[in-house]
PDB file of C-alpha atoms in Angstrom:
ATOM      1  CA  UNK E1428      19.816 -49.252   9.885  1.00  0.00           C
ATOM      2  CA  UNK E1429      16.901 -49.986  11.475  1.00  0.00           C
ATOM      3  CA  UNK E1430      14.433 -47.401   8.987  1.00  0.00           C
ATOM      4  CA  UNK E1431      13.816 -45.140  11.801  1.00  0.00           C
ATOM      5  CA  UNK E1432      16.753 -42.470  10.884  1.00  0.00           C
ATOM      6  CA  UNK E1433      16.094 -40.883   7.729  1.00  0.00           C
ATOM      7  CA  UNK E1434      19.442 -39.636   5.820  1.00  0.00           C
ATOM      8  CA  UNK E1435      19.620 -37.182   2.898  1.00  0.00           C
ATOM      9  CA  UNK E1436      20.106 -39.992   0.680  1.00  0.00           C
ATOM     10  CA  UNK E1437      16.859 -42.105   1.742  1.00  0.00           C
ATOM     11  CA  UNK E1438      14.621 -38.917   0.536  1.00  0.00           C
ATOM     12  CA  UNK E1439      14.326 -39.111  -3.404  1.00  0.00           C
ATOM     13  CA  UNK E1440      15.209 -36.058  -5.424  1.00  0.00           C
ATOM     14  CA  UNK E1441      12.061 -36.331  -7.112  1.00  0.00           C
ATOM     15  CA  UNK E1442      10.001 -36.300  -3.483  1.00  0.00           C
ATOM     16  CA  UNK E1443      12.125 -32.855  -2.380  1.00  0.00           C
ATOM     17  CA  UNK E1444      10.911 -31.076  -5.876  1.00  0.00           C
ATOM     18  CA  UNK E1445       7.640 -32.635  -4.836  1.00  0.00           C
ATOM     19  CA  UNK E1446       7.306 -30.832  -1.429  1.00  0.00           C
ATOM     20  CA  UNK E1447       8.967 -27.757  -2.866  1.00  0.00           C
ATOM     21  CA  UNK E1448       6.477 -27.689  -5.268  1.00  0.00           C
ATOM     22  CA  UNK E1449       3.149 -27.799  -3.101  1.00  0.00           C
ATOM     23  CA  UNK E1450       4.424 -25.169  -0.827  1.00  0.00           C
ATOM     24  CA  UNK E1451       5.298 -22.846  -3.497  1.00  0.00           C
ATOM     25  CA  UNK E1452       1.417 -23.967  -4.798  1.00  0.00           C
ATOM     26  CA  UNK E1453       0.198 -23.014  -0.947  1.00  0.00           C
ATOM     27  CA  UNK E1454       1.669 -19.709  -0.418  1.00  0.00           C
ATOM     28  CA  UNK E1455       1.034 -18.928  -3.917  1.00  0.00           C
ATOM     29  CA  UNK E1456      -2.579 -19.957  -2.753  1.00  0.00           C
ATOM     30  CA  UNK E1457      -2.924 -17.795   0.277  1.00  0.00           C
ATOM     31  CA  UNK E1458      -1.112 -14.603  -2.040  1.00  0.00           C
ATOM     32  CA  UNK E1459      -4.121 -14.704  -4.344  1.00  0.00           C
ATOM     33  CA  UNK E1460      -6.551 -15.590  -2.169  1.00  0.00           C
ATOM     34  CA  UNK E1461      -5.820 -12.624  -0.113  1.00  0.00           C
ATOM     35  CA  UNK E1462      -5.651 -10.293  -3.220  1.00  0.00           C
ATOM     36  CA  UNK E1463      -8.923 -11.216  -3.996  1.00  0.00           C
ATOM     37  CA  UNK E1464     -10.238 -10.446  -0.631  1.00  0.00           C
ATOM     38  CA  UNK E1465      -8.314  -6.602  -0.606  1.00  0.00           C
ATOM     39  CA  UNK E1466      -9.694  -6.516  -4.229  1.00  0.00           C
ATOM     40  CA  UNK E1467     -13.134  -7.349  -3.218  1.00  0.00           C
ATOM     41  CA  UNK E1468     -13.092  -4.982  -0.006  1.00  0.00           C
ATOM     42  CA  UNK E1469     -11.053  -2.003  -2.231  1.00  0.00           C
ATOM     43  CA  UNK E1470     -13.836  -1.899  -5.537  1.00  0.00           C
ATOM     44  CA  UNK E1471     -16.222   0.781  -4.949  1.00  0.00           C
ATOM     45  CA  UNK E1472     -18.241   0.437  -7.705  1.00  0.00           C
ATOM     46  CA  UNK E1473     -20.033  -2.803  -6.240  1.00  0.00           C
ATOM     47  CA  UNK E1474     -22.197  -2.329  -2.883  1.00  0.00           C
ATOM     48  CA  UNK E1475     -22.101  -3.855   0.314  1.00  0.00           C
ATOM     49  CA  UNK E1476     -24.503  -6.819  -0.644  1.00  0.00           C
ATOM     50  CA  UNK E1477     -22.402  -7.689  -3.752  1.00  0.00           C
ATOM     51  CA  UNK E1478     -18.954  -7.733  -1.581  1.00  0.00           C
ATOM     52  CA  UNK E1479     -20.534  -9.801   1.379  1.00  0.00           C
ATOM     53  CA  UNK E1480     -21.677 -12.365  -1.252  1.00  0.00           C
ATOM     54  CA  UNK E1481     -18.448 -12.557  -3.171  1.00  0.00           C
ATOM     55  CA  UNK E1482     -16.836 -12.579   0.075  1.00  0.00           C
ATOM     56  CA  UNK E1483     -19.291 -15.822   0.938  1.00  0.00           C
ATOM     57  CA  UNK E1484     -18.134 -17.560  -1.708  1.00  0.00           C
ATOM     58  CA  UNK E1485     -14.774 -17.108  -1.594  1.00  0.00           C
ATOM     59  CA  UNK E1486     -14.188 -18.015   1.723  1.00  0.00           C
ATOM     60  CA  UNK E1487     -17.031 -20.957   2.071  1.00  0.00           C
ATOM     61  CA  UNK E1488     -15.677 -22.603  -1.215  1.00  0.00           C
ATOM     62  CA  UNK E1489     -12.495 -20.909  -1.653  1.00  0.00           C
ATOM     63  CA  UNK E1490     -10.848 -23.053  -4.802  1.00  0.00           C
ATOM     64  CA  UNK E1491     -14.662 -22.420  -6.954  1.00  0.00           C
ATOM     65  CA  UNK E1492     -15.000 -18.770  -5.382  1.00  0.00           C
ATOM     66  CA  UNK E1493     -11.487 -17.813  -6.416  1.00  0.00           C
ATOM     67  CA  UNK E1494     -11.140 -19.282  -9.767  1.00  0.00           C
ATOM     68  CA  UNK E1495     -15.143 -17.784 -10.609  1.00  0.00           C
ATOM     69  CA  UNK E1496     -14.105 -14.810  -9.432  1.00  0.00           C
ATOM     70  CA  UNK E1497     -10.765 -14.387 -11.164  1.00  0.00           C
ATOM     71  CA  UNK E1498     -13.052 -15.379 -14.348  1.00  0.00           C
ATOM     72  CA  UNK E1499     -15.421 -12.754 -13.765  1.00  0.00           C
ATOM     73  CA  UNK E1500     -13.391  -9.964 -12.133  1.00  0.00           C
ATOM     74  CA  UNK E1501      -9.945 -10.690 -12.803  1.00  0.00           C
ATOM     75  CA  UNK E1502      -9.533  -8.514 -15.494  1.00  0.00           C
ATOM     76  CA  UNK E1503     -10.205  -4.734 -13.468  1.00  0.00           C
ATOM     77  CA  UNK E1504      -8.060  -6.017 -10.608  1.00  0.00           C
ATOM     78  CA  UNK E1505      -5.054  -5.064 -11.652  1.00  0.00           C
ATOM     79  CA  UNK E1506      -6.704  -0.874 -13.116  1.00  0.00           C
ATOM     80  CA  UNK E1507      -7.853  -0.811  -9.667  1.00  0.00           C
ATOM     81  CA  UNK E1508      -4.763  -2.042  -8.033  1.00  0.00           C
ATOM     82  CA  UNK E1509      -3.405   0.702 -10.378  1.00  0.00           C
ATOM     83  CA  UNK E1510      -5.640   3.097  -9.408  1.00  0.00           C
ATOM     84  CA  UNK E1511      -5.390   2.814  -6.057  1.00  0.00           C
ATOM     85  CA  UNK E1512      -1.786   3.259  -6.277  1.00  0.00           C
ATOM     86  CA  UNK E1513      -2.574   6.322  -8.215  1.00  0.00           C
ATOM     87  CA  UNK E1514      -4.924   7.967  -5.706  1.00  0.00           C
ATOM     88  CA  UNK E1515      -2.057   7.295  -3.232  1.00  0.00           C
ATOM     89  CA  UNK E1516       0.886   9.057  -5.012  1.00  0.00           C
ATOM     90  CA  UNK E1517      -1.364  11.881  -5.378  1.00  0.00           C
ATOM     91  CA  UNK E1518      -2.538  11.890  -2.011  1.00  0.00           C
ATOM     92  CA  UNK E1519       1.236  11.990  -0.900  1.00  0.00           C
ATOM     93  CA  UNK E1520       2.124  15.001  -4.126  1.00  0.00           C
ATOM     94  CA  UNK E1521      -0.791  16.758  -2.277  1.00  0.00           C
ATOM     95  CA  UNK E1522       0.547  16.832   1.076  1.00  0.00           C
ATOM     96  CA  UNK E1523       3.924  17.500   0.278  1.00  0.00           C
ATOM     97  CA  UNK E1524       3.270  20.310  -1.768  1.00  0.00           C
ATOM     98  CA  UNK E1525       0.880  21.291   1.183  1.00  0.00           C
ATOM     99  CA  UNK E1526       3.376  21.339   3.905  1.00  0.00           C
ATOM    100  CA  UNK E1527       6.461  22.980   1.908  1.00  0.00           C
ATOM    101  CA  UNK E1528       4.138  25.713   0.877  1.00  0.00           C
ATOM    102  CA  UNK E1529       2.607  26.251   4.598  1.00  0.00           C
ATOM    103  CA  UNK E1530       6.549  26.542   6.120  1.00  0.00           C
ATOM    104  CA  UNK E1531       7.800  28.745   3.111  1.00  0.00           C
ATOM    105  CA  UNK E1532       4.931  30.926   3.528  1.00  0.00           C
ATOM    106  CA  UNK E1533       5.024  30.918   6.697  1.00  0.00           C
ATOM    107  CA  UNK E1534       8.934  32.178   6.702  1.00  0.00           C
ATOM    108  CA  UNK E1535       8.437  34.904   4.072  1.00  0.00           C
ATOM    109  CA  UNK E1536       5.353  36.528   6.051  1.00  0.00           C
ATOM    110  CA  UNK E1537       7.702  36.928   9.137  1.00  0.00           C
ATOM    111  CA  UNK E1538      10.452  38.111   6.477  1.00  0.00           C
ATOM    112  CA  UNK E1539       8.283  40.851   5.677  1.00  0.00           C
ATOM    113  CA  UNK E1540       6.822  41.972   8.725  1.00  0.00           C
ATOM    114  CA  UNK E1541      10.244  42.414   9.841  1.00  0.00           C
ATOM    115  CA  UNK E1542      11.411  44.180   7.014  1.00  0.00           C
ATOM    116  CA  UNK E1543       8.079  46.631   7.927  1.00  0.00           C
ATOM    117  CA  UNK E1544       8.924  46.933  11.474  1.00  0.00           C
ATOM    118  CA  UNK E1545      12.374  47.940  10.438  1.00  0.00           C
ATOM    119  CA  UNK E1546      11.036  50.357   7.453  1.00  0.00           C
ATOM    120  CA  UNK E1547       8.817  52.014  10.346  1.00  0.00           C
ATOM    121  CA  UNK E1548      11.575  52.621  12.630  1.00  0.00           C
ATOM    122  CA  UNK E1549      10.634  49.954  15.237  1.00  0.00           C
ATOM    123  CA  UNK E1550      13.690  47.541  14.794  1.00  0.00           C
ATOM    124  CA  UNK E1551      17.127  48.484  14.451  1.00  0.00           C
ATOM    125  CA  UNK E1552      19.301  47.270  11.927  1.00  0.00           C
ATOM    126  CA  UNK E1553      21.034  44.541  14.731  1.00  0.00           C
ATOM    127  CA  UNK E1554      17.668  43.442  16.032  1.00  0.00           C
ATOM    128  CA  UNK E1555      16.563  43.251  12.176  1.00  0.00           C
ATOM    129  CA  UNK E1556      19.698  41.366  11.515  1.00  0.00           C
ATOM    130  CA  UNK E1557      19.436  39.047  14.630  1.00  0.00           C
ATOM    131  CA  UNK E1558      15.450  38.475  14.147  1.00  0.00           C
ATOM    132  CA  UNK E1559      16.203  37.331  10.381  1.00  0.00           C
ATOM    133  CA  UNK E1560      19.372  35.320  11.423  1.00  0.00           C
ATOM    134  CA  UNK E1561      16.561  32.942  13.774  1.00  0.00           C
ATOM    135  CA  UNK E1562      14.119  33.029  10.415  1.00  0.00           C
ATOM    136  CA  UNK E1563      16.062  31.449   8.189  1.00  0.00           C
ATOM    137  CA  UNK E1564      18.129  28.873  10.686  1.00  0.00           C
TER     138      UNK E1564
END
């Protein structure tokens, strides 16, 4: 061979974990780094002057920036990660609960006015039954 075809077996085991390894090392890079910046963005107990500076720093020396500010804030990131999660679910229990008691309601007013349209002699018993037959489909 003249060295210009490589084959499996001209690439070293040891070179493949190698490689392996660095990428796993780069995305796990990027993951963090981007936590940081959602982190940074999502506190609201720090101002707009204290984010654009951490955000500074992390992105015009991002290696120092992220390891400083794991060291420093590191620790709340994962309460407000919860937190956020937390204002979410609840967000979501509120709107549920919102919506199933607006179309219940909704179908038990118009249950009632119909039963008081029929009380008063305004709806027959068929149009009561036919009305309350399209309520509750």
């Amino acid at each position: 061979m003249d060295g210009s075809v490589y084959l499996a077996y001209d690439y070293p085991v040891l070179g493949a974990f190698w490689t392996v390894m660095w990428i796993f090392l780069w995305v796990f890079w990027l993951v963090l780094l981007f936590r940081i910046i959602i982190d940074i963005f999502r506190d609201h107990e720090m101002n707009g002057w204290i984010k654009a500076l951490w955000l500074l720093f992390v992105m015009v020396i991002p290696f120092l920036g992220v390891l400083i500010y794991v060291c420093v804030r590191g620790r709340d990131m994962g309460k407000r990660e919860i937190k956020h999660a937390q204002e979410q679910q609840e967000a979501f229990s509120a709107y549920v609960r919102e919506t199933a008691q607006g179309a219940g309601k909704g179908t038990a007013d118009d249950l009632v006015r119909l039963s008081e349209l029929k009380a008063r002699g305004e709806l027959s018993e068929e149009e009561y039954q036919q009305a309350k037959r399209k309520l509750l489909a």
